[in-house]
CSV table of N, CA and C in Angstrom, one decimal:
chain,number,residue,atom,x,y,z
A,1,UNK,N,9.6,102.9,-20.3
A,1,UNK,CA,9.4,103.1,-22.2
A,1,UNK,C,8.4,104.2,-22.1
A,2,UNK,N,7.2,104.0,-20.7
A,2,UNK,CA,6.2,105.2,-20.9
A,2,UNK,C,6.5,106.4,-20.1
A,3,UNK,N,7.3,106.3,-19.1
A,3,UNK,CA,8.4,107.0,-18.2
A,3,UNK,C,8.8,107.9,-18.6
A,4,UNK,N,10.2,107.1,-19.8
A,4,UNK,CA,11.0,107.8,-20.5
A,4,UNK,C,10.6,108.8,-21.4
A,5,UNK,N,9.2,107.9,-21.9
A,5,UNK,CA,8.6,109.1,-23.2
A,5,UNK,C,7.8,110.0,-22.5
A,6,UNK,N,7.3,110.0,-21.3
A,6,UNK,CA,6.8,111.6,-21.2
A,6,UNK,C,7.8,112.3,-20.5
A,7,UNK,N,8.9,112.0,-19.6
A,7,UNK,CA,9.9,112.5,-19.5
A,7,UNK,C,10.3,113.4,-20.4
A,8,UNK,N,11.0,112.5,-21.2
A,8,UNK,CA,11.3,113.7,-22.8
A,8,UNK,C,10.0,114.5,-23.6
A,9,UNK,N,9.1,114.1,-23.4
A,9,UNK,CA,7.5,115.3,-23.8
A,9,UNK,C,8.2,116.0,-22.4
A,10,UNK,N,8.0,116.4,-21.7
A,10,UNK,CA,8.0,117.5,-20.8
A,10,UNK,C,8.6,118.6,-21.2
A,11,UNK,N,10.2,117.9,-21.5
A,11,UNK,CA,11.0,117.9,-21.4
A,11,UNK,C,11.6,118.8,-21.9
A,12,UNK,N,11.3,118.7,-23.3
A,12,UNK,CA,10.9,119.4,-24.8
A,12,UNK,C,9.8,120.5,-24.4
A,13,UNK,N,8.6,120.1,-24.0
A,13,UNK,CA,7.4,121.3,-23.5
A,13,UNK,C,8.1,122.3,-23.0
A,14,UNK,N,9.3,121.7,-21.5
A,14,UNK,CA,9.4,123.3,-21.2
A,14,UNK,C,10.6,123.7,-21.3
A,15,UNK,N,11.5,123.1,-22.2
A,15,UNK,CA,13.3,123.3,-21.9
A,15,UNK,C,13.4,123.8,-23.4
A,16,UNK,N,13.2,122.9,-24.3
A,16,UNK,CA,13.7,123.2,-25.6
A,16,UNK,C,13.8,124.5,-26.1
A,17,UNK,N,12.7,125.5,-26.5
A,17,UNK,CA,12.7,126.5,-27.1
A,17,UNK,C,14.0,127.5,-26.3
A,18,UNK,N,13.4,127.4,-24.9
A,18,UNK,CA,14.5,127.8,-24.0
A,18,UNK,C,16.3,128.2,-24.6
A,19,UNK,N,16.2,126.4,-24.3
A,19,UNK,CA,17.6,126.5,-23.9
A,19,UNK,C,18.2,126.9,-25.6
A,20,UNK,N,18.0,127.0,-26.8
A,20,UNK,CA,17.9,127.2,-28.5
A,20,UNK,C,17.2,128.5,-28.4
A,21,UNK,N,17.2,129.3,-28.2
A,21,UNK,CA,16.8,131.2,-27.8
A,21,UNK,C,18.3,131.2,-26.9
A,22,UNK,N,18.5,130.6,-26.0
A,22,UNK,CA,19.6,130.7,-25.9
A,22,UNK,C,21.4,130.6,-25.5
A,23,UNK,N,21.4,129.2,-26.4
A,23,UNK,CA,22.1,129.6,-27.8
A,23,UNK,C,22.7,130.5,-28.6
A,24,UNK,N,21.3,130.5,-29.9
A,24,UNK,CA,21.0,131.9,-29.9
A,24,UNK,C,21.8,133.3,-29.7
A,25,UNK,N,20.9,133.5,-28.0
A,25,UNK,CA,21.5,134.6,-27.9
A,25,UNK,C,23.4,135.2,-27.4
A,26,UNK,N,23.5,133.8,-26.7
A,26,UNK,CA,25.1,133.2,-26.1
A,26,UNK,C,25.9,133.7,-27.7
A,27,UNK,N,24.9,132.8,-28.9
A,27,UNK,CA,26.6,132.8,-29.7
A,27,UNK,C,26.5,134.1,-30.6
A,28,UNK,N,25.6,135.2,-30.8
A,28,UNK,CA,25.4,136.3,-31.2
A,28,UNK,C,26.6,137.4,-30.0
A,29,UNK,N,26.4,137.1,-29.0
A,29,UNK,CA,26.7,138.0,-27.6
A,29,UNK,C,28.3,137.5,-28.0
A,30,UNK,N,29.2,136.6,-29.0
A,30,UNK,CA,30.4,136.4,-28.6
A,30,UNK,C,31.4,136.5,-29.4
A,31,UNK,N,30.3,137.8,-30.6
A,31,UNK,CA,30.9,137.9,-31.8
A,31,UNK,C,30.7,139.9,-31.4
A,32,UNK,N,32.1,140.1,-31.2
A,32,UNK,CA,31.6,141.4,-30.9
A,32,UNK,C,31.2,142.6,-31.2
A,33,UNK,N,31.0,142.7,-33.1
A,33,UNK,CA,30.4,143.9,-33.7
A,33,UNK,C,29.3,143.9,-33.3
A,34,UNK,N,28.6,142.3,-33.8
A,34,UNK,CA,27.2,142.2,-33.2
A,34,UNK,C,26.3,142.0,-31.8
A,35,UNK,N,28.1,142.0,-30.8
A,35,UNK,CA,27.5,142.7,-29.5
A,35,UNK,C,27.0,143.3,-28.9
A,36,UNK,N,28.1,144.8,-30.1
A,36,UNK,CA,27.5,146.1,-29.7
A,36,UNK,C,26.8,146.0,-30.5
A,37,UNK,N,26.3,145.4,-31.3
A,37,UNK,CA,24.4,146.2,-31.8
A,37,UNK,C,23.6,146.0,-31.6
A,38,UNK,N,23.4,144.4,-30.3
A,38,UNK,CA,22.7,144.1,-29.2
A,38,UNK,C,22.3,144.6,-28.5
A,39,UNK,N,23.8,145.3,-27.7
A,39,UNK,CA,23.9,146.5,-26.0
A,39,UNK,C,23.4,147.5,-26.9
A,40,UNK,N,23.3,148.2,-28.0
A,40,UNK,CA,22.6,149.4,-28.0
A,40,UNK,C,20.9,148.8,-28.4
A,41,UNK,N,20.7,148.1,-29.1
A,41,UNK,CA,19.4,148.0,-29.7
A,41,UNK,C,19.3,148.2,-28.7
A,42,UNK,N,18.5,146.9,-26.9
A,42,UNK,CA,18.7,147.0,-25.8
A,42,UNK,C,19.0,148.0,-25.1
A,43,UNK,N,19.7,149.5,-25.8
A,43,UNK,CA,19.6,150.6,-24.8
A,43,UNK,C,18.6,151.3,-25.3
A,44,UNK,N,18.8,151.0,-26.9
A,44,UNK,CA,17.9,152.1,-27.5
A,44,UNK,C,15.7,151.6,-27.6
A,45,UNK,N,16.1,150.0,-26.9
A,45,UNK,CA,14.7,149.8,-27.7
A,45,UNK,C,14.8,149.0,-25.7
A,46,UNK,N,14.9,149.0,-24.3
A,46,UNK,CA,14.9,148.8,-23.0
A,46,UNK,C,13.2,147.7,-23.2
A,47,UNK,N,12.4,147.1,-22.9
A,47,UNK,CA,11.1,146.7,-23.6
A,47,UNK,C,11.9,145.9,-23.8
A,48,UNK,N,12.9,145.4,-25.1
A,48,UNK,CA,12.7,144.5,-24.9
A,48,UNK,C,14.0,143.5,-24.9
A,49,UNK,N,14.8,144.3,-24.0
A,49,UNK,CA,15.4,143.7,-22.6
A,49,UNK,C,14.3,141.9,-21.8
A,50,UNK,N,13.2,142.4,-21.2
A,50,UNK,CA,12.6,141.3,-20.6
A,50,UNK,C,11.9,140.7,-21.2
A,51,UNK,N,11.7,141.1,-22.6
A,51,UNK,CA,10.9,139.7,-23.8
A,51,UNK,C,12.2,138.6,-24.2
A,52,UNK,N,13.3,139.2,-23.9
A,52,UNK,CA,14.4,137.8,-24.1
A,52,UNK,C,14.5,137.5,-23.2
A,53,UNK,N,14.5,138.2,-21.3
A,53,UNK,CA,14.8,136.8,-20.6
A,53,UNK,C,13.7,135.9,-20.2
A,54,UNK,N,12.5,136.4,-21.0
A,54,UNK,CA,10.5,136.0,-20.6
A,54,UNK,C,11.1,134.3,-21.3
A,55,UNK,N,12.0,134.7,-22.9
A,55,UNK,CA,11.9,133.5,-23.7
A,55,UNK,C,13.4,132.5,-22.8
A,56,UNK,N,14.3,133.6,-22.6
A,56,UNK,CA,15.4,131.8,-21.9
A,56,UNK,C,14.7,131.6,-20.8
A,57,UNK,N,14.1,131.7,-19.6
A,57,UNK,CA,13.8,131.8,-18.6
A,57,UNK,C,12.6,131.0,-18.1
A,58,UNK,N,11.2,131.5,-19.2
A,58,UNK,CA,10.2,131.0,-19.5
A,58,UNK,C,9.5,130.8,-17.9
A,59,UNK,N,7.8,130.3,-17.7
A,59,UNK,CA,7.7,130.8,-16.1
A,59,UNK,C,8.0,129.4,-16.0
A,60,UNK,N,7.2,130.0,-14.2
A,60,UNK,CA,7.2,128.6,-13.3
A,60,UNK,C,7.3,127.2,-14.2
A,61,UNK,N,7.2,125.8,-13.6
A,61,UNK,CA,7.0,124.9,-14.2
A,61,UNK,C,6.4,124.5,-13.3
A,62,UNK,N,5.0,123.5,-13.3
A,62,UNK,CA,4.6,122.8,-12.3
A,62,UNK,C,4.2,121.3,-12.5
A,63,UNK,N,4.8,120.3,-11.3
A,63,UNK,CA,4.6,119.5,-11.9
A,63,UNK,C,3.9,118.9,-11.4
A,64,UNK,N,3.2,117.6,-11.8
A,64,UNK,CA,2.0,116.3,-12.2
A,64,UNK,C,2.3,116.0,-11.0
A,65,UNK,N,1.2,115.2,-10.1
A,65,UNK,CA,1.2,114.4,-9.1
A,65,UNK,C,0.4,113.2,-9.4
A,66,UNK,N,0.1,113.4,-10.7
A,66,UNK,CA,-0.1,111.9,-11.4
A,66,UNK,C,0.7,110.7,-11.7
A,67,UNK,N,0.7,110.3,-11.9
A,67,UNK,CA,1.5,108.9,-11.1
A,67,UNK,C,0.3,107.5,-11.8
Protein backbone atom coordinates (compact mmCIF):
# COMPACT_ATOMS: atom_id res chain seq x y z
CA UNK A 1 0.00 0.00 0.00
CA UNK A 2 2.76 2.48 0.93
CA UNK A 3 4.66 1.63 -2.26
CA UNK A 4 1.57 2.38 -4.35
CA UNK A 5 1.00 5.69 -2.56
CA UNK A 6 4.64 6.69 -3.03
CA UNK A 7 4.45 5.78 -6.71
CA UNK A 8 1.27 7.82 -7.21
CA UNK A 9 2.75 10.80 -5.40
CA UNK A 10 5.96 10.67 -7.45
CA UNK A 11 4.06 10.16 -10.72
CA UNK A 12 1.82 13.15 -10.04
CA UNK A 13 4.82 15.27 -9.08
CA UNK A 14 6.73 14.36 -12.24
CA UNK A 15 4.02 14.04 -14.89
CA UNK A 16 0.59 15.42 -13.97
CA UNK A 17 1.22 19.03 -15.04
CA UNK A 18 3.03 17.94 -18.20
CA UNK A 19 0.19 15.67 -19.29
CA UNK A 20 -2.42 18.35 -18.55
CA UNK A 21 -0.45 20.96 -20.54
CA UNK A 22 -0.02 18.51 -23.42
CA UNK A 23 -3.73 17.74 -23.51
CA UNK A 24 -4.65 21.42 -23.53
CA UNK A 25 -2.14 22.15 -26.29
CA UNK A 26 -3.35 19.18 -28.31
CA UNK A 27 -6.98 20.27 -28.02
CA UNK A 28 -6.06 23.79 -29.04
CA UNK A 29 -4.02 22.68 -32.05
CA UNK A 30 -6.84 20.46 -33.32
CA UNK A 31 -9.00 23.54 -33.92
CA UNK A 32 -7.91 25.05 -37.25
CA UNK A 33 -8.61 28.71 -36.42
CA UNK A 34 -6.96 28.54 -33.00
CA UNK A 35 -4.09 26.54 -34.44
CA UNK A 36 -3.39 29.29 -36.97
CA UNK A 37 -3.41 31.92 -34.23
CA UNK A 38 -1.04 29.87 -32.07
CA UNK A 39 1.35 29.25 -34.95
CA UNK A 40 1.40 32.97 -35.80
CA UNK A 41 2.02 33.73 -32.15
CA UNK A 42 5.01 31.37 -32.09
CA UNK A 43 6.31 33.00 -35.27
CA UNK A 44 5.95 36.48 -33.79
CA UNK A 45 7.28 35.46 -30.36
CA UNK A 46 9.71 32.56 -30.88
CA UNK A 47 10.87 32.67 -27.24
CA UNK A 48 7.51 31.10 -26.29
CA UNK A 49 8.24 27.78 -28.00
CA UNK A 50 10.99 26.64 -25.59
CA UNK A 51 8.71 27.56 -22.69
CA UNK A 52 5.95 25.31 -24.06
CA UNK A 53 8.44 22.52 -24.73
CA UNK A 54 9.75 22.81 -21.18
CA UNK A 55 6.19 22.64 -19.78
CA UNK A 56 5.49 19.41 -21.65
CA UNK A 57 8.90 17.71 -21.42
CA UNK A 58 9.98 18.85 -17.98
CA UNK A 59 13.28 18.07 -16.33
CA UNK A 60 15.10 14.74 -16.28
CA UNK A 61 13.79 12.48 -13.54
CA UNK A 62 16.17 11.34 -10.84
CA UNK A 63 15.38 8.06 -9.22
CA UNK A 64 15.90 7.56 -5.54
CA UNK A 65 17.76 4.40 -4.58
CA UNK A 66 16.38 4.48 -1.03
CA UNK A 67 14.26 1.38 -0.50
